[in-house]
Amino acid sequence: MATAVWAAARLLRGSAVLCARPRFGSPAHRRFSSGATYPNIPLSSPLPGVPKPIFATVDGQEKFETKVTTLDNGLRVASQNKFGQFCTVGILINSGSRYEAKYLSGIAHFLEKLAFSSTARFDSKDEILLTLEKHGGICDCQTSRDTTMYAVSADSKGLDTVVDLLADVVLHPRLTDEEIEMTRMAVQFELEDLNMRPDPEPLLTEMIHEAAFRENTVGLHRFCPVENIAKIDREVLHSYLKNYYTPNRMVLAGVGVEHEHLVECARKYLVGAEPAWGAPGTVDVDRSVAQYTGGIIKVERDMSNVSLGPTPIPELTHIMVGLESCSFLEDDFIPFAVLNMMMGGGGSFSAGGPGKGMFSRLYLNVLNRHHWMYNATSYHHSYEDTGLLCIHASADPRQVREMVEIITKEFILMGRTVDLVRPGASCAPDVASHSAERATG
């Protein structure tokens, strides 16, 4: 017994000694954090006594290549079987605002807000969300100028349910009067919010497309004009859907799924299904090719009463200068994407660590040299038959002329000094398209 007590006391004293730290002075020397332990070993050599690491090996079976299958009705099925518990599946449709030349402008915008509402099988959006919740799923719909996407992310085990739900949402929407009226209110609110936002980038993007491709294809309004909100009804929507929501204009795409399983689901739920607007008859599809026109669009707005706090929004002029680039199908698409990153666009100005984007050309040549410039960012928009390379800048209204000259100079320098990106050289001298928005307050 005495021996046990003595051993316990010794352990306690030993632990106390090990844990004790001086109240003053430098901390005790830590052997393994000091560089003096192995002073003569370079960083390129392994330390002696350290076990050799064992890395995971790849058997070569998972190559993550994209597989594509075209079904009898023209629907294409594409997939990548990446490892993971969850999958993302979507139906992408070759439709959007660029195809609305013969329709009321704003139909695609309406369909985006109406997505995942009641269908032939689901009485409300809540039922759809509850069905997805059983598989840990979420849903979303996004429309652009040339593409509409209905997408769901959920557990891979619920793939059949997900494809069945997507097919019902895309092909059998009810489009009730109540849903259309709610959509009118949502679109009206979004337009009001767009015009009152301190960040002008969405509005400038809309304006630069309208100026560059005036009254054709990607230059048509992406947002529903105010005068068309009350005019769009079920008949107008069905007329548009009948022409553009056809199998040969659709792709069922999935990531994290087995290709054969996805093809099987497509045949089960998307082949032979008659849509809510009836069997397709004579299809009248707009096949117009984008025509670059160039031009100038200006908007002046009083923003003095928009600020939510006591500090008013600064009085600024925002400009966006754009040049025609290339489509994403051309070989020059990758050089243009690299050029956009070099100038200061995309991820180079996203949230990140200190100094991110500080070595882009717009930062070094513009923001770093002209303290009065509030913003200088590059954007690249690319479509099936054209593209647009833009620079967005902001400054005090009294310095608009100098700001435009500086941005124009960057386009010219881009063509003269970037040897690896040759497409910029051919279009840099032709600075034709420029849109501006002046915020006064």
Short mmCIF file of C-alpha atoms in Angstrom, two decimals, residues 11-281:
data_model
loop_
_atom_site.label_atom_id
_atom_site.label_comp_id
_atom_site.label_asym_id
_atom_site.label_seq_id
_atom_site.Cartn_x
_atom_site.Cartn_y
_atom_site.Cartn_z
CA LEU A 11 3.79 10.47 -10.75
CA LEU A 12 1.96 13.54 -9.53
CA ARG A 13 5.20 15.35 -8.80
CA GLY A 14 6.52 14.33 -12.20
CA SER A 15 3.42 15.57 -13.99
CA ALA A 16 3.58 18.80 -12.06
CA VAL A 17 7.16 19.28 -13.12
CA LEU A 18 6.29 18.55 -16.73
CA CYS A 19 3.36 20.94 -16.75
CA ALA A 20 4.99 23.74 -14.80
CA ARG A 21 5.91 26.90 -16.70
CA PRO A 22 7.81 29.91 -15.46
CA ARG A 23 5.66 32.94 -14.79
CA PHE A 24 8.27 35.25 -16.23
CA GLY A 25 10.94 35.00 -18.90
CA SER A 26 11.03 33.14 -22.18
CA PRO A 27 9.12 29.86 -22.57
CA ALA A 28 10.90 26.54 -22.26
CA HIS A 29 12.83 25.29 -25.29
CA ARG A 30 10.75 22.96 -27.52
CA ARG A 31 12.97 20.43 -29.16
CA PHE A 32 10.90 19.58 -32.22
CA SER A 33 10.08 23.16 -33.21
CA SER A 34 13.71 24.26 -33.39
CA GLY A 35 15.64 24.25 -36.60
CA ALA A 36 18.82 23.33 -34.70
CA THR A 37 17.72 19.69 -34.36
CA TYR A 38 18.67 18.85 -37.97
CA PRO A 39 20.82 21.81 -39.02
CA ASN A 40 22.50 20.27 -42.05
CA ILE A 41 19.53 18.60 -43.80
CA PRO A 42 18.05 20.51 -46.76
CA LEU A 43 14.29 20.85 -47.13
CA SER A 44 14.36 18.65 -50.23
CA SER A 45 15.54 15.59 -48.21
CA PRO A 46 13.46 13.52 -45.77
CA LEU A 47 14.27 13.76 -42.08
CA PRO A 48 16.01 10.71 -40.55
CA GLY A 49 13.87 8.54 -38.33
CA VAL A 50 10.61 9.71 -39.87
CA PRO A 51 8.54 6.85 -41.36
CA LYS A 52 8.23 6.88 -45.12
CA PRO A 53 4.74 8.08 -46.11
CA ILE A 54 2.40 5.71 -47.91
CA PHE A 55 0.31 7.46 -50.55
CA ALA A 56 -2.99 6.26 -51.96
CA THR A 57 -2.78 4.61 -55.34
CA VAL A 58 -5.15 5.02 -58.27
CA ASP A 59 -6.16 1.88 -60.10
CA GLY A 60 -7.05 3.76 -63.27
CA GLN A 61 -10.68 2.65 -63.35
CA GLU A 62 -12.13 6.03 -62.42
CA LYS A 63 -11.18 8.43 -65.20
CA PHE A 64 -14.12 10.82 -64.69
CA GLU A 65 -14.66 11.12 -68.43
CA THR A 66 -17.96 12.53 -69.68
CA LYS A 67 -20.21 9.96 -71.34
CA VAL A 68 -22.92 11.07 -73.77
CA THR A 69 -25.80 9.02 -75.15
CA THR A 70 -28.42 10.25 -77.63
CA LEU A 71 -31.84 8.64 -77.28
CA ASP A 72 -34.33 7.89 -80.05
CA ASN A 73 -36.33 11.09 -79.48
CA GLY A 74 -33.21 13.30 -79.74
CA LEU A 75 -32.70 13.79 -75.99
CA ARG A 76 -29.03 13.67 -74.99
CA VAL A 77 -27.89 12.15 -71.69
CA ALA A 78 -24.48 13.21 -70.31
CA SER A 79 -22.83 12.15 -67.07
CA GLN A 80 -19.65 12.07 -65.01
CA ASN A 81 -19.42 9.39 -62.34
CA LYS A 82 -17.43 11.24 -59.69
CA PHE A 83 -17.13 9.73 -56.24
CA GLY A 84 -19.46 11.03 -53.55
CA GLN A 85 -22.66 10.37 -51.66
CA PHE A 86 -24.61 13.12 -53.40
CA CYS A 87 -25.30 13.76 -57.06
CA THR A 88 -26.43 16.75 -59.09
CA VAL A 89 -28.82 16.15 -61.97
CA GLY A 90 -30.33 18.74 -64.25
CA ILE A 91 -32.29 19.22 -67.45
CA LEU A 92 -30.69 21.90 -69.62
CA ILE A 93 -32.75 23.36 -72.45
CA ASN A 94 -31.57 25.36 -75.42
CA SER A 95 -33.91 28.27 -74.71
CA GLY A 96 -33.69 31.75 -73.25
CA SER A 97 -34.20 35.42 -73.93
CA ARG A 98 -32.33 35.33 -77.26
CA TYR A 99 -35.18 33.26 -78.76
CA GLU A 100 -37.94 35.73 -77.85
CA ALA A 101 -37.81 37.89 -80.98
CA LYS A 102 -41.23 36.59 -82.11
CA TYR A 103 -42.69 36.55 -78.61
CA LEU A 104 -43.31 38.94 -75.76
CA SER A 105 -39.97 39.72 -74.16
CA GLY A 106 -39.61 38.27 -70.66
CA ILE A 107 -41.02 34.74 -71.10
CA ALA A 108 -37.79 33.03 -70.00
CA HIS A 109 -37.67 35.32 -66.96
CA PHE A 110 -41.25 34.26 -66.11
CA LEU A 111 -40.46 30.56 -66.52
CA GLU A 112 -37.52 30.89 -64.15
CA LYS A 113 -39.83 32.22 -61.42
CA LEU A 114 -42.51 29.61 -62.18
CA ALA A 115 -40.11 26.66 -61.95
CA PHE A 116 -40.79 23.92 -59.38
CA SER A 117 -44.38 25.07 -58.85
CA SER A 118 -47.38 22.72 -59.00
CA THR A 119 -47.32 19.95 -61.62
CA ALA A 120 -49.51 17.06 -62.72
CA ARG A 121 -48.26 14.98 -59.76
CA PHE A 122 -47.48 17.65 -57.16
CA ASP A 123 -50.16 20.07 -55.95
CA SER A 124 -47.69 22.69 -54.74
CA LYS A 125 -44.05 23.63 -54.46
CA ASP A 126 -44.13 22.50 -50.82
CA GLU A 127 -44.86 18.93 -51.92
CA ILE A 128 -41.89 19.03 -54.27
CA LEU A 129 -39.60 20.29 -51.52
CA LEU A 130 -40.88 17.63 -49.08
CA THR A 131 -40.20 14.92 -51.67
CA LEU A 132 -36.66 16.18 -52.17
CA GLU A 133 -36.14 16.51 -48.42
CA LYS A 134 -36.49 12.74 -48.05
CA HIS A 135 -33.28 12.42 -50.09
CA GLY A 136 -31.57 15.49 -48.63
CA GLY A 137 -32.18 17.35 -51.88
CA ILE A 138 -32.40 20.97 -52.99
CA CYS A 139 -33.60 22.41 -56.31
CA ASP A 140 -32.97 25.49 -58.42
CA CYS A 141 -33.77 26.97 -61.82
CA GLN A 142 -31.61 29.46 -63.68
CA THR A 143 -32.10 31.07 -67.07
CA SER A 144 -29.56 32.91 -69.19
CA ARG A 145 -29.71 34.39 -72.65
CA ASP A 146 -29.42 31.01 -74.35
CA THR A 147 -29.89 28.30 -71.70
CA THR A 148 -32.51 27.27 -69.14
CA MET A 149 -31.47 24.84 -66.40
CA TYR A 150 -33.63 22.91 -63.93
CA ALA A 151 -31.32 21.21 -61.41
CA VAL A 152 -31.57 19.08 -58.27
CA SER A 153 -28.83 17.98 -55.85
CA ALA A 154 -29.72 14.97 -53.71
CA ASP A 155 -28.52 11.62 -52.42
CA SER A 156 -27.43 9.34 -55.24
CA LYS A 157 -29.79 6.62 -54.01
CA GLY A 158 -32.75 8.80 -54.95
CA LEU A 159 -31.77 9.19 -58.62
CA ASP A 160 -35.03 7.69 -59.91
CA THR A 161 -37.10 10.07 -57.79
CA VAL A 162 -35.00 13.04 -58.88
CA VAL A 163 -35.30 12.33 -62.63
CA ASP A 164 -39.02 11.61 -62.28
CA LEU A 165 -39.51 14.91 -60.46
CA LEU A 166 -37.46 16.87 -63.00
CA ALA A 167 -39.42 15.38 -65.89
CA ASP A 168 -42.70 16.36 -64.21
CA VAL A 169 -41.50 19.89 -63.44
CA VAL A 170 -40.26 20.53 -67.00
CA LEU A 171 -42.96 18.79 -69.03
CA HIS A 172 -46.09 19.00 -66.87
CA PRO A 173 -46.28 22.37 -65.08
CA ARG A 174 -49.83 23.46 -64.27
CA LEU A 175 -49.20 27.19 -64.63
CA THR A 176 -52.29 28.11 -62.64
CA ASP A 177 -53.70 31.63 -62.61
CA GLU A 178 -52.64 32.05 -58.99
CA GLU A 179 -49.04 31.01 -59.76
CA ILE A 180 -48.85 33.35 -62.75
CA GLU A 181 -50.16 36.23 -60.65
CA MET A 182 -47.60 35.52 -57.93
CA THR A 183 -44.90 35.42 -60.60
CA ARG A 184 -46.00 38.84 -61.88
CA MET A 185 -45.52 40.22 -58.39
CA ALA A 186 -42.09 38.53 -58.05
CA VAL A 187 -40.90 39.89 -61.41
CA GLN A 188 -42.17 43.38 -60.56
CA PHE A 189 -40.31 43.30 -57.24
CA GLU A 190 -37.10 42.06 -58.90
CA LEU A 191 -37.20 44.87 -61.47
CA GLU A 192 -37.68 47.48 -58.75
CA ASP A 193 -34.82 45.98 -56.76
CA LEU A 194 -32.60 45.93 -59.86
CA ASN A 195 -33.10 49.65 -60.42
CA MET A 196 -32.42 50.53 -56.77
CA ARG A 197 -29.36 48.36 -56.15
CA PRO A 198 -26.14 50.22 -55.31
CA ASP A 199 -24.26 47.56 -57.30
CA PRO A 200 -24.91 48.40 -60.97
CA GLU A 201 -23.20 45.33 -62.46
CA PRO A 202 -26.40 43.38 -63.42
CA LEU A 203 -27.92 46.45 -65.06
CA LEU A 204 -24.66 47.32 -66.84
CA THR A 205 -24.39 43.77 -68.17
CA GLU A 206 -27.89 44.05 -69.56
CA MET A 207 -27.09 47.42 -71.16
CA ILE A 208 -23.78 46.34 -72.71
CA HIS A 209 -25.47 43.39 -74.44
CA GLU A 210 -28.27 45.63 -75.67
CA ALA A 211 -25.73 48.10 -77.09
CA ALA A 212 -23.40 45.50 -78.63
CA PHE A 213 -26.15 43.36 -80.26
CA ARG A 214 -28.91 45.89 -80.78
CA GLU A 215 -32.36 44.27 -81.19
CA ASN A 216 -31.06 40.81 -82.05
CA THR A 217 -30.30 37.49 -80.27
CA VAL A 218 -28.25 38.02 -77.09
CA GLY A 219 -29.02 41.74 -77.21
CA LEU A 220 -32.70 41.13 -76.38
CA HIS A 221 -33.88 41.88 -72.84
CA ARG A 222 -33.05 39.13 -70.34
CA PHE A 223 -35.33 40.69 -67.72
CA CYS A 224 -39.03 41.07 -68.42
CA PRO A 225 -39.90 44.68 -69.38
CA VAL A 226 -42.45 46.35 -67.09
CA GLU A 227 -44.98 46.76 -69.90
CA ASN A 228 -45.01 42.99 -70.58
CA ILE A 229 -45.62 41.79 -67.01
CA ALA A 230 -49.42 41.89 -67.32
CA LYS A 231 -49.43 40.53 -70.89
CA ILE A 232 -47.73 37.16 -70.24
CA ASP A 233 -50.30 34.45 -69.50
CA ARG A 234 -50.64 30.68 -69.82
CA GLU A 235 -51.38 30.83 -73.55
CA VAL A 236 -48.23 32.85 -74.27
CA LEU A 237 -46.11 30.52 -72.13
CA HIS A 238 -47.52 27.36 -73.77
CA SER A 239 -46.84 28.81 -77.23
CA TYR A 240 -43.18 29.36 -76.31
CA LEU A 241 -42.81 26.01 -74.53
CA LYS A 242 -44.24 24.11 -77.50
CA ASN A 243 -41.46 25.39 -79.75
CA TYR A 244 -38.44 25.27 -77.45
CA TYR A 245 -39.08 22.61 -74.79
CA THR A 246 -38.60 19.73 -77.20
CA PRO A 247 -36.41 16.62 -76.64
CA ASN A 248 -33.92 17.49 -79.37
CA ARG A 249 -33.18 20.78 -77.53
CA MET A 250 -32.74 19.12 -74.12
CA VAL A 251 -29.83 17.52 -72.27
CA LEU A 252 -30.22 15.43 -69.12
CA ALA A 253 -26.89 15.89 -67.33
CA GLY A 254 -25.69 14.31 -64.09
CA VAL A 255 -22.58 14.37 -61.94
CA GLY A 256 -21.96 11.61 -59.41
CA VAL A 257 -24.22 9.06 -61.14
CA GLU A 258 -23.70 5.91 -63.17
CA HIS A 259 -24.27 6.63 -66.83
CA GLU A 260 -26.33 3.54 -67.60
CA HIS A 261 -28.59 4.21 -64.62
CA LEU A 262 -29.16 7.79 -65.77
CA VAL A 263 -29.93 6.61 -69.33
CA GLU A 264 -32.40 4.09 -67.93
CA CYS A 265 -34.15 6.83 -65.92
CA ALA A 266 -34.27 9.07 -69.00
CA ARG A 267 -35.93 6.36 -71.07
CA LYS A 268 -38.40 5.69 -68.27
CA TYR A 269 -39.50 9.25 -67.51
CA LEU A 270 -38.58 11.43 -70.50
CA VAL A 271 -39.13 9.28 -73.59
CA GLY A 272 -42.70 9.11 -74.85
CA ALA A 273 -44.02 11.57 -72.25
CA GLU A 274 -46.53 14.02 -73.74
CA PRO A 275 -46.04 17.52 -72.29
CA ALA A 276 -48.81 19.64 -70.80
CA TRP A 277 -48.93 21.88 -73.90
CA GLY A 278 -49.66 18.96 -76.20
CA ALA A 279 -47.73 17.06 -78.82
CA PRO A 280 -45.28 19.20 -80.79
CA GLY A 281 -46.63 20.21 -84.18
#
